[in-house]
Short mmCIF file of N, CA and C and ligand atoms in Angstrom, two decimals:
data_model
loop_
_atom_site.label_atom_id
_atom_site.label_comp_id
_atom_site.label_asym_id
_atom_site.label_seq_id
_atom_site.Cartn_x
_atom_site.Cartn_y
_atom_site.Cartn_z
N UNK Y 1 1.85 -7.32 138.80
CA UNK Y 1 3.17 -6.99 138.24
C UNK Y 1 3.01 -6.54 136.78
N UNK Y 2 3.07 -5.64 136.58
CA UNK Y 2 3.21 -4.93 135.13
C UNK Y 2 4.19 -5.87 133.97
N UNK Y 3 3.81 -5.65 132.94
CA UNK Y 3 4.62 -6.78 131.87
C UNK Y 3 6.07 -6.10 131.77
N UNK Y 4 6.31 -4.81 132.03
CA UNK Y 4 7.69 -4.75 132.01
C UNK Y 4 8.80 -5.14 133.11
N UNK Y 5 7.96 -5.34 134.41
CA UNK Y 5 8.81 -5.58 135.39
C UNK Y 5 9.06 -6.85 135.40
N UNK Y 6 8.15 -7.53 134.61
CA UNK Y 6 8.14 -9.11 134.76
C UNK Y 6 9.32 -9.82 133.26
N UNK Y 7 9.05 -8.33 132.46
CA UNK Y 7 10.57 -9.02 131.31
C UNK Y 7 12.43 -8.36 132.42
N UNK Y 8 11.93 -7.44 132.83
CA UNK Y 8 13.40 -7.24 133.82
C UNK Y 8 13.95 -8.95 134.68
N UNK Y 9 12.49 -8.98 135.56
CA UNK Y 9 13.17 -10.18 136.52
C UNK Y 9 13.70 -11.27 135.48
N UNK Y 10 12.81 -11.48 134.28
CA UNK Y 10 13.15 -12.50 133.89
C UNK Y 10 14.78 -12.88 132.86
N UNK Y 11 14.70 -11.20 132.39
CA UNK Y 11 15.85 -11.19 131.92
C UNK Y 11 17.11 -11.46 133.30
N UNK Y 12 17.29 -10.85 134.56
CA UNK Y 12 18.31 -10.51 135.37
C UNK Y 12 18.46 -12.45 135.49
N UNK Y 13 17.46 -13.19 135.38
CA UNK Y 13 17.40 -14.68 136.09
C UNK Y 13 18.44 -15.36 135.03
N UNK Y 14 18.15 -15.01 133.33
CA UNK Y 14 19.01 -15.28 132.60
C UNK Y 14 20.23 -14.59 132.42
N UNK Y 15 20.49 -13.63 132.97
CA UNK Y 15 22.01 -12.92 133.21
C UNK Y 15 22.62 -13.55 134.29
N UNK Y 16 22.37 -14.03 135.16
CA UNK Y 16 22.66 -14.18 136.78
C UNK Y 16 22.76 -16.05 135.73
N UNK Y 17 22.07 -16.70 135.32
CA UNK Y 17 22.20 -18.24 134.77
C UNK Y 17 23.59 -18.29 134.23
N UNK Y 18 23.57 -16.91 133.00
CA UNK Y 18 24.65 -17.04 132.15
C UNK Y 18 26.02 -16.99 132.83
N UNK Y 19 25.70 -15.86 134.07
CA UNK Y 19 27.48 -15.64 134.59
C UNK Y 19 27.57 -16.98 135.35
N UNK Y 20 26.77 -18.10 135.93
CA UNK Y 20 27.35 -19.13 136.75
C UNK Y 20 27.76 -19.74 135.57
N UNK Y 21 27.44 -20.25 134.66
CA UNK Y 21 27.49 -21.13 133.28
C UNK Y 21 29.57 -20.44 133.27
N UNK Y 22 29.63 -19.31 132.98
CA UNK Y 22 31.03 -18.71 132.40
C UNK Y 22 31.84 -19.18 133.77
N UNK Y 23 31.21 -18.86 134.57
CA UNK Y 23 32.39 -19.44 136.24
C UNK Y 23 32.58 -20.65 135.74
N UNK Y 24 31.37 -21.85 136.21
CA UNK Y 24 31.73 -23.28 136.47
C UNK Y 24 32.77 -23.70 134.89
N UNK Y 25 32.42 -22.84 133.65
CA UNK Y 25 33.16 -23.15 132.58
C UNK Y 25 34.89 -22.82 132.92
N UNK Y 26 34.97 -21.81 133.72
CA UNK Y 26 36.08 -21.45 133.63
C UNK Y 26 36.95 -22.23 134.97
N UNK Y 27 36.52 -22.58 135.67
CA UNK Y 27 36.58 -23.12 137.28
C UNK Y 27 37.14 -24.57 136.56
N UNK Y 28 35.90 -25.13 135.52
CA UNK Y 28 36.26 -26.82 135.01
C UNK Y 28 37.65 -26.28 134.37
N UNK Y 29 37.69 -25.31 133.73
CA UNK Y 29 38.38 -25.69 133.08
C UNK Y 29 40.12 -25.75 133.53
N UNK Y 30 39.90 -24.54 134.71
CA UNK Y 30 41.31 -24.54 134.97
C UNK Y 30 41.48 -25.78 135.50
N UNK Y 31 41.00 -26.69 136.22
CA UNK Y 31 40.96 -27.75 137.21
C UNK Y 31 41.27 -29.11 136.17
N UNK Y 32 40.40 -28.78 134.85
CA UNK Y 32 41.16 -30.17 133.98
C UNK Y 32 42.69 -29.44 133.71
N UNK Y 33 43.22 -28.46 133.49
CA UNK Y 33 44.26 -27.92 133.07
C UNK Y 33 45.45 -28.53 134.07
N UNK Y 34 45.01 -28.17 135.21
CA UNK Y 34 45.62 -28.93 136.30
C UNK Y 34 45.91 -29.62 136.77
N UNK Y 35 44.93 -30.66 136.41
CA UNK Y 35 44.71 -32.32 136.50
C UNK Y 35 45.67 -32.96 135.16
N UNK Y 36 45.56 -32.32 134.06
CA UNK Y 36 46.47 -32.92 133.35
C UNK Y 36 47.86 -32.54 132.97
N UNK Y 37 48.18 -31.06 133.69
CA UNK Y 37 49.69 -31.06 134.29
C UNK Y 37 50.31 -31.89 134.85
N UNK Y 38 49.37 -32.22 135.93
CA UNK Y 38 50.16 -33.20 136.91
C UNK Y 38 50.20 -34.17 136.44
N UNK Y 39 49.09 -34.88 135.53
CA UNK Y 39 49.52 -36.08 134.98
C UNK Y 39 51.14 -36.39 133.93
N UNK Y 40 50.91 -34.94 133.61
CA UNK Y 40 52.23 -35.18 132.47
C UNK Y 40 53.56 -35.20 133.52
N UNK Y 41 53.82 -34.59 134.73
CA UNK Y 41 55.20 -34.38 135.04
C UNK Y 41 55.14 -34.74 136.56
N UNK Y 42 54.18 -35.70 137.47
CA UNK Y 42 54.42 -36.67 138.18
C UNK Y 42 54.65 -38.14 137.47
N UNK Y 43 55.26 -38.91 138.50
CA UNK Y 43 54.99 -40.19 138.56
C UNK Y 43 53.98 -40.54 138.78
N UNK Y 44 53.76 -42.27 139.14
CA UNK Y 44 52.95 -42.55 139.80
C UNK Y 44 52.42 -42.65 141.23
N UNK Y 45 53.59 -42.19 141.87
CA UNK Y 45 53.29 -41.76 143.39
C UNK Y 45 53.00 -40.06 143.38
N UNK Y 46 53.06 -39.55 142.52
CA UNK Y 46 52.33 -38.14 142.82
C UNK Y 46 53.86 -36.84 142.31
N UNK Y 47 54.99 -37.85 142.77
CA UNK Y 47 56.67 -37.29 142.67
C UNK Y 47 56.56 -36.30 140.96
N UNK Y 48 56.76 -35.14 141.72
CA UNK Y 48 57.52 -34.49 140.25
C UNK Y 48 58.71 -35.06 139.56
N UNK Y 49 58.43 -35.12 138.58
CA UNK Y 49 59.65 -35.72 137.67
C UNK Y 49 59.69 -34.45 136.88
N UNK Y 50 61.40 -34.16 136.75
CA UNK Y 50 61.84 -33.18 136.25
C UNK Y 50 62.91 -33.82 134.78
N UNK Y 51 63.26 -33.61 134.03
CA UNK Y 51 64.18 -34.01 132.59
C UNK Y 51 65.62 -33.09 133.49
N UNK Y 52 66.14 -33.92 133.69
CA UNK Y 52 67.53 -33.21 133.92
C UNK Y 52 68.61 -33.38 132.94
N UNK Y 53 69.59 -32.25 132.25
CA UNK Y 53 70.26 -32.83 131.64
C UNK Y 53 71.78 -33.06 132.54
N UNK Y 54 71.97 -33.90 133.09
CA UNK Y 54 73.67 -33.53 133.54
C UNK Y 54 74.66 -34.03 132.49
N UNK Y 55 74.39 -34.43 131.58
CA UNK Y 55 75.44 -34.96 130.90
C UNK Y 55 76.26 -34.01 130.00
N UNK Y 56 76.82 -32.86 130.79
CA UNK Y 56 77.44 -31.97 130.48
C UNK Y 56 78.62 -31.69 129.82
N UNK Y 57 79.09 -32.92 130.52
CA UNK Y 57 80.77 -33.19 129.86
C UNK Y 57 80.41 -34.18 128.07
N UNK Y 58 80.39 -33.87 127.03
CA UNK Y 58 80.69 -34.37 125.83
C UNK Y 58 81.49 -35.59 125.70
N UNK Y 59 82.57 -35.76 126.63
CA UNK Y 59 83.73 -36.24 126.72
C UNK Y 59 83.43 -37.64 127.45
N UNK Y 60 82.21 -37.80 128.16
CA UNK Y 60 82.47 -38.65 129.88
C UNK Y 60 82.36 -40.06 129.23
N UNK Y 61 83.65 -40.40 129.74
CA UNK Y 61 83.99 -41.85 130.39
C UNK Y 61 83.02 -42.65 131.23
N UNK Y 62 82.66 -43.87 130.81
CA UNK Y 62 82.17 -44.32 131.68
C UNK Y 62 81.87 -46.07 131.69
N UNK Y 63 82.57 -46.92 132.50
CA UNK Y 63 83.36 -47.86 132.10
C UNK Y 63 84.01 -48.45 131.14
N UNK Y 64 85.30 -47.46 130.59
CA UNK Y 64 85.70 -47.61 129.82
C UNK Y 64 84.83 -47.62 128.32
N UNK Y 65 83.92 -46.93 128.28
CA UNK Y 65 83.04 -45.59 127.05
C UNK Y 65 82.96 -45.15 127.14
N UNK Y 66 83.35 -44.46 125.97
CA UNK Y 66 82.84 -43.17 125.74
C UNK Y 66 81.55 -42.57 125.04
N UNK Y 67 81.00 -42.17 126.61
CA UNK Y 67 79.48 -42.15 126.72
C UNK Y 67 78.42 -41.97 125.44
N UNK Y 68 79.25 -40.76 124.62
CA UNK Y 68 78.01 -40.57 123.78
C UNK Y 68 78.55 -40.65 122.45
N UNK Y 69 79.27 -41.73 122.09
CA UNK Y 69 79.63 -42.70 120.70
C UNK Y 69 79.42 -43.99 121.12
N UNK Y 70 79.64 -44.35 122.57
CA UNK Y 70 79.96 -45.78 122.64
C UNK Y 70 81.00 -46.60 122.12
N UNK Y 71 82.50 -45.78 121.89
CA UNK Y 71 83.41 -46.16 121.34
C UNK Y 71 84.33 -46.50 122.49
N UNK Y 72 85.43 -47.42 122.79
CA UNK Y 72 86.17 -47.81 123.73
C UNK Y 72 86.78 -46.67 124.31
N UNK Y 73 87.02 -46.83 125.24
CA UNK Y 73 88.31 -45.76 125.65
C UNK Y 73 90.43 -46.22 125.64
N UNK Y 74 90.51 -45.86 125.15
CA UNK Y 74 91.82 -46.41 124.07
C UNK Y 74 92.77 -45.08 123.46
N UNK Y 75 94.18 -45.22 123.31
CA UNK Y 75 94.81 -43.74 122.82
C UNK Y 75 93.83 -43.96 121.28
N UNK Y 76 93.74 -43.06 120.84
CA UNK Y 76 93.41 -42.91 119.72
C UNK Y 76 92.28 -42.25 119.82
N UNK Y 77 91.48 -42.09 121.11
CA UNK Y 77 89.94 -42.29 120.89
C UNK Y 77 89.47 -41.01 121.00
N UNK Y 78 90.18 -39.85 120.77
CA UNK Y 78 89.80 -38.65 120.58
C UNK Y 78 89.85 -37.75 119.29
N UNK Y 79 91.01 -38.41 118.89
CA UNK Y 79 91.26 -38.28 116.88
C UNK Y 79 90.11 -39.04 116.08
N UNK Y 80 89.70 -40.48 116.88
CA UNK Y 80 89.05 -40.56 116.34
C UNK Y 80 87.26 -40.32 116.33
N UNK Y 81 87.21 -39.93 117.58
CA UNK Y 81 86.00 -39.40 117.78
C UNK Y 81 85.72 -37.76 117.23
N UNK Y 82 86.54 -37.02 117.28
CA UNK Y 82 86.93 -36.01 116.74
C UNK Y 82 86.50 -35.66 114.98
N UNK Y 83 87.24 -37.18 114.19
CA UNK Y 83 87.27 -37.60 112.55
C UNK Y 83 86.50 -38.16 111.73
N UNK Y 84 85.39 -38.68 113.06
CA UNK Y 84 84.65 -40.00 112.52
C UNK Y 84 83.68 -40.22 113.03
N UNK Y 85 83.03 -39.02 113.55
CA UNK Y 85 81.81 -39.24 113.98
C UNK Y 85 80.69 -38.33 114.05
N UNK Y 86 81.45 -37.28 113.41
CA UNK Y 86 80.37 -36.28 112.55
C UNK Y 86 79.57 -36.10 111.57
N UNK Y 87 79.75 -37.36 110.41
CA UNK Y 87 78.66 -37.62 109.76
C UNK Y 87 77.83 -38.64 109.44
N UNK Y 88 78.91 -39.62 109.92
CA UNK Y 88 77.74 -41.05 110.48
C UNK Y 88 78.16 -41.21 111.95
N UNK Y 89 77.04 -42.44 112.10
CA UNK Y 89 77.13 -43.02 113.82
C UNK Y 89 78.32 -43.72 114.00
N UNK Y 90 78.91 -43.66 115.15
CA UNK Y 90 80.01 -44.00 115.87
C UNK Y 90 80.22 -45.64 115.27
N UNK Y 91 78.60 -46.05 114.83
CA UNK Y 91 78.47 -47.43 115.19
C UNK Y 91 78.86 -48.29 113.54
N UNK Y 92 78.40 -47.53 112.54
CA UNK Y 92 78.87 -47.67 111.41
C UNK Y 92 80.75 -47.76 111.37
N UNK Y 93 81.10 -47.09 112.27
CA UNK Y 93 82.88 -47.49 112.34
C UNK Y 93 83.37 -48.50 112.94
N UNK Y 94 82.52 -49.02 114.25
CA UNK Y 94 82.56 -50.07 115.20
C UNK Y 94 82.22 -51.44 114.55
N UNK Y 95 81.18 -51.66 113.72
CA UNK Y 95 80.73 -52.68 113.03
C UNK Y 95 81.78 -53.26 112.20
N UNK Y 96 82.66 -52.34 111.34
CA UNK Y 96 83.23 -52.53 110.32
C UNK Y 96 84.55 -52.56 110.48
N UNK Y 97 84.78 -54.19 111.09
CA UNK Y 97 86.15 -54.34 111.32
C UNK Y 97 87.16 -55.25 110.35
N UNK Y 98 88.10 -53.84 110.37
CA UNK Y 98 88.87 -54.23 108.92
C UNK Y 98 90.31 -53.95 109.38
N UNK Y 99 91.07 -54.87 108.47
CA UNK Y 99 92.89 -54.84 108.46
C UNK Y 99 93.29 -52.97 108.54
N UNK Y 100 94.52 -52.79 108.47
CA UNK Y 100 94.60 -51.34 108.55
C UNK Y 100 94.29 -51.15 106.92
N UNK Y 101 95.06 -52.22 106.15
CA UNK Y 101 95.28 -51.75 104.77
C UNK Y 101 93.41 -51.36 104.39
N UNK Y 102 92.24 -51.97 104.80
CA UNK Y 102 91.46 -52.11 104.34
C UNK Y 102 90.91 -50.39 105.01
N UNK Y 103 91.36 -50.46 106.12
CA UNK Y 103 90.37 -49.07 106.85
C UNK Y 103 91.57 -47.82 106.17
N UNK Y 104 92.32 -47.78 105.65
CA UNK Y 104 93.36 -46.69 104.98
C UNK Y 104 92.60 -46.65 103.62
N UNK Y 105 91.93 -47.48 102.95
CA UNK Y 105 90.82 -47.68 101.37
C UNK Y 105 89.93 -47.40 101.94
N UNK Y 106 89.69 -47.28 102.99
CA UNK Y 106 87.74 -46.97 103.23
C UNK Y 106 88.15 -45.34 103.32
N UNK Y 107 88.79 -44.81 104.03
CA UNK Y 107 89.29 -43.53 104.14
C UNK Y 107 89.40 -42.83 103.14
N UNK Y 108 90.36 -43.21 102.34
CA UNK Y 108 90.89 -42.80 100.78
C UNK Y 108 89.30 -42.52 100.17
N UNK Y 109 88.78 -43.56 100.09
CA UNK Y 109 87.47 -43.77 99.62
C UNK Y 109 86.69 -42.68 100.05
N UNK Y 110 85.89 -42.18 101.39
CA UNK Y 110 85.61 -41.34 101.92
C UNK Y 110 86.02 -40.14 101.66
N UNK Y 111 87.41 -39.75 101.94
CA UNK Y 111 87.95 -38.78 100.85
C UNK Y 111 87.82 -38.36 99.95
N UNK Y 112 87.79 -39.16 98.75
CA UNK Y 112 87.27 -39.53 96.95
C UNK Y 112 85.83 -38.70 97.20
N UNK Y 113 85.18 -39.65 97.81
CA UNK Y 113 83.48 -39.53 97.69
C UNK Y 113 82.79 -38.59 98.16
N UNK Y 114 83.24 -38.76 99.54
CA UNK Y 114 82.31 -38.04 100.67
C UNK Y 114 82.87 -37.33 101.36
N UNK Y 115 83.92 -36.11 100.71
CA UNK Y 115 84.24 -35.16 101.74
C UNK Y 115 85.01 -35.12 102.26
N UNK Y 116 85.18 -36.37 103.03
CA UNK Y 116 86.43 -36.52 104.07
C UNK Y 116 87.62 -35.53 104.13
N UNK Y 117 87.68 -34.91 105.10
CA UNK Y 117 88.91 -33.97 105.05
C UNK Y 117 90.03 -34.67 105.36
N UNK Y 118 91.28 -34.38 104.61
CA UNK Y 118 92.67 -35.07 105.02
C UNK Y 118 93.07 -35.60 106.79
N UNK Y 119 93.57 -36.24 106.66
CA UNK Y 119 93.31 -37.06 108.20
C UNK Y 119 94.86 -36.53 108.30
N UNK Y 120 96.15 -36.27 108.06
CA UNK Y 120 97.58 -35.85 108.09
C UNK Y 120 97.98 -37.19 109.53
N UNK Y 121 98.47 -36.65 110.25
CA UNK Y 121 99.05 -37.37 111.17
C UNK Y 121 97.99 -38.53 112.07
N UNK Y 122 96.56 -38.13 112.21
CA UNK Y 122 95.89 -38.46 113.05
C UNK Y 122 94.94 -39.58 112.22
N UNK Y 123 95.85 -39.88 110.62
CA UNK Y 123 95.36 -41.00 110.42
C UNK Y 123 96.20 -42.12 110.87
N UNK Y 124 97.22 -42.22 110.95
CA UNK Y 124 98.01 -43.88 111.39
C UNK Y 124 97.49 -43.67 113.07
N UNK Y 125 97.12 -43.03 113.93
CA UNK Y 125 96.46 -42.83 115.05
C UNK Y 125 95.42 -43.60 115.02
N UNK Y 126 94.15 -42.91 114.02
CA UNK Y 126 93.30 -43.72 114.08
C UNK Y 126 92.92 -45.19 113.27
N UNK Y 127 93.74 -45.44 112.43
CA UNK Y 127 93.62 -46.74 112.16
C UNK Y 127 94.26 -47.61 112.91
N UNK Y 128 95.58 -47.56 113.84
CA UNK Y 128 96.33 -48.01 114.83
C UNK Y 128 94.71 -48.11 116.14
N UNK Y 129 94.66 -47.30 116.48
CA UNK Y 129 93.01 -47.56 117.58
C UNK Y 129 92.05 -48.23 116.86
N UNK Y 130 91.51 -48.61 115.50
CA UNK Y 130 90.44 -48.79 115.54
C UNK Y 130 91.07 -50.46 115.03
N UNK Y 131 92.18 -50.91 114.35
CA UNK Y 131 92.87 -52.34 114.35
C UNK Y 131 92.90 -52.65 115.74
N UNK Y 132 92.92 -51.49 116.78
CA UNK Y 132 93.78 -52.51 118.22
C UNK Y 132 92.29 -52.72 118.68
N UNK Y 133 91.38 -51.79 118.18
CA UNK Y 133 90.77 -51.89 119.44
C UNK Y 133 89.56 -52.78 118.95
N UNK Y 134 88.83 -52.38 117.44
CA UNK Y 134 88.03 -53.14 116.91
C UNK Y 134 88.77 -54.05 115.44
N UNK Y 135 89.47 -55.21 115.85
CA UNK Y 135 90.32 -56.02 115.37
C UNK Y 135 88.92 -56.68 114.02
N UNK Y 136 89.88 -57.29 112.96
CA UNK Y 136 88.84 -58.43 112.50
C UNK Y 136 88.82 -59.59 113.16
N UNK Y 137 87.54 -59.66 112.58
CA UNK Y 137 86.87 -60.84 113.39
C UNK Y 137 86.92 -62.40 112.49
N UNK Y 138 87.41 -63.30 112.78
CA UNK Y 138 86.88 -64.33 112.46
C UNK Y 138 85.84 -64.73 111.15
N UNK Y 139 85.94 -64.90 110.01
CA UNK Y 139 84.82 -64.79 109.15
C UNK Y 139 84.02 -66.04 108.89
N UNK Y 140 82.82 -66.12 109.04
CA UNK Y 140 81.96 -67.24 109.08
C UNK Y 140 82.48 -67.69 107.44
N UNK Y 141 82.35 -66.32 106.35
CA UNK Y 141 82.63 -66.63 105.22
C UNK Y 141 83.91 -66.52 104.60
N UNK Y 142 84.46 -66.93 103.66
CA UNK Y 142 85.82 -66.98 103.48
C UNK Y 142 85.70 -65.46 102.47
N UNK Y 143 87.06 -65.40 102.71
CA UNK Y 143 87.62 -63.96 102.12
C UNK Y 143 87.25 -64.19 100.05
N UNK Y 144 87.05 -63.23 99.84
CA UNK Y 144 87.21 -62.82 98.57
C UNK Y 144 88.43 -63.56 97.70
N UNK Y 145 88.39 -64.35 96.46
CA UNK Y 145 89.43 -64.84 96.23
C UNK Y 145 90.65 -63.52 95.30
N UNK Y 146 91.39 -63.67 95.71
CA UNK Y 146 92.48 -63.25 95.00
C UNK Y 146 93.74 -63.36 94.35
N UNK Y 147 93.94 -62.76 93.02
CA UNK Y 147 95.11 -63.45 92.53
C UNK Y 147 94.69 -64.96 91.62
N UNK Y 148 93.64 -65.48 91.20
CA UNK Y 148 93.33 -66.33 90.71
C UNK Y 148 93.27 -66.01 89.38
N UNK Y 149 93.82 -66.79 88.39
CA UNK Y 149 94.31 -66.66 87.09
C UNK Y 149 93.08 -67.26 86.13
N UNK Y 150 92.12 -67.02 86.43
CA UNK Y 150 90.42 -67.37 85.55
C UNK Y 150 90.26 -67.18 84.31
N UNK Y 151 89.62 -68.67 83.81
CA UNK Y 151 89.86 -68.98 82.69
C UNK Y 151 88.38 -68.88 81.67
N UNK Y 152 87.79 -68.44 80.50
CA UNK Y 152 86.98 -68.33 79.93
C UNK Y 152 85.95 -70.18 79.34
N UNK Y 153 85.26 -70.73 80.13
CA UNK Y 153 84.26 -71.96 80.04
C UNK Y 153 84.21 -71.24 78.18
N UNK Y 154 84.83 -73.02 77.41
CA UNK Y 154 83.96 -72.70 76.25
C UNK Y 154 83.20 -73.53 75.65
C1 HEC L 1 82.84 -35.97 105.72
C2 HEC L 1 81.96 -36.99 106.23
C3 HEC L 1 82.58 -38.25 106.79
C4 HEC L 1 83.54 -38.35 107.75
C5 HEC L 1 84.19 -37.25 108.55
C6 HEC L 1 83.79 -39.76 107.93
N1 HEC L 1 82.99 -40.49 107.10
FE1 HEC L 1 82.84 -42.50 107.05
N2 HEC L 1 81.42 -42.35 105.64
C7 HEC L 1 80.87 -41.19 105.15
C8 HEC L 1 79.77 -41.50 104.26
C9 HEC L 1 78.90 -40.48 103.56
C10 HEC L 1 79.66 -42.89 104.25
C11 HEC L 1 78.63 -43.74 103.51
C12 HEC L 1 77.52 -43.92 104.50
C13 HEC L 1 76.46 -44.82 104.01
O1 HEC L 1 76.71 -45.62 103.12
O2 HEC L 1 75.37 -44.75 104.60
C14 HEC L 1 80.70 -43.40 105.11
C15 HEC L 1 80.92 -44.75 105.36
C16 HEC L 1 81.79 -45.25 106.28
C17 HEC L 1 81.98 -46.65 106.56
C18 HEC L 1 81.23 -47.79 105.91
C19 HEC L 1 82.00 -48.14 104.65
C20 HEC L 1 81.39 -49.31 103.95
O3 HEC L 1 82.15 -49.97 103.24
O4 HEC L 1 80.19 -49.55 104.13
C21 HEC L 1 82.94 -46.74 107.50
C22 HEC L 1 83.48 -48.01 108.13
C23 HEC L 1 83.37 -45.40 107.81
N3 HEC L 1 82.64 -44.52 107.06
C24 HEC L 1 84.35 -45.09 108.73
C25 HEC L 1 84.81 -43.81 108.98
C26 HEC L 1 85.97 -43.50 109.77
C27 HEC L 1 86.86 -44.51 110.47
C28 HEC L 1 86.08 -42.15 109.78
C29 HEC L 1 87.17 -41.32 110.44
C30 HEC L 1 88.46 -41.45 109.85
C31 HEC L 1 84.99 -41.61 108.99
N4 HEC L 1 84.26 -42.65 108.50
C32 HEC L 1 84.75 -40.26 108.80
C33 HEC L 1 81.28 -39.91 105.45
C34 HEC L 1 82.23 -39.59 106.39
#
């Protein structure tokens, strides 16, 4: 065999090496690609799991909540979901149960401070729903004193 025929075979052996090397690379690779699809969007029985959204309606009721504040369902509860729940959580209003006089000063206040746009009619609405519905509670601690005529220790 002449030295050139013997660099041909030997080159074609390393061309013919290289293209299986690029298959099995490309073969693994789709096959992990695949393998870890399925891991992300089966279960554990093999079941596609899909993200569905149905919660289409904004609005939905659902034993007596309203689903996506978690605020009662009660007249009021659209003025005030509407007024009061666009820049904090539903839950910051729910927590904070106060006399009307006190939630008409948090308002005012809000107003003053933070924006609050005029509430016109659909404020005695919503302080009427949020007294009926999230009443005060009982205070472990006693109220703030007031009206006490305090005298200077000398
Ligand atoms: C324009 C924006 C805005 C709207 C609308 C709004 N608030 Fe607020 N509210 C605020 C901000 C800002 C704070 C302060 C939040 C904080 O301290 O993290 C706040 C605080 C509160 C607090 C806590 C007050 C305290 O003493 O800690 C309550 C309760 C509250 N809001 C109730 C309501 C109610 C009821 C409505 C509907 C009438 C309403 N908010 C609508 C901006 C708003």
């Amino acid at each position: 065999m002449s030295e050139q025929n013997k660099f041909w075979k030997s080159s074609r052996r390393i061309y013919r090496f290289l293209i299986v090397v690029c298959v099995l690379a490309l073969v693994s690779g789709i096959v992990i690609f695949y393998l870890n699809h399925d891991d992300i969007d089966s279960d554990e029985n093999g079941e596609k799991q899909y993200t569905t959204f149905s919660d289409d309606d904004p609005n939905r009721i659902e034993n007596g909540i309203h689903v996506r504040t978690g605020l009662t369902d009660a007249p009021g509860l659209q003025e005030t979901v509407a007024n009061c729940t666009s820049c904090h959580s539903a839950k910051l209003v729910m927590q904070n149960r106060m006399s009307a006089e006190r939630w008409h000063a948090t308002i005012r206040w809000m107003q003053e401070t933070q924006n609050l746009w005029p509430l016109g009619a659909n404020e005695a609405i919503i302080v009427n729903y949020l007294t009926t519905n999230y009443p005060p509670k009982n205070k472990g601690r006693r109220e703030t004193l007031v009206g006490v005529d305090w005298y200077e220790l000398k």
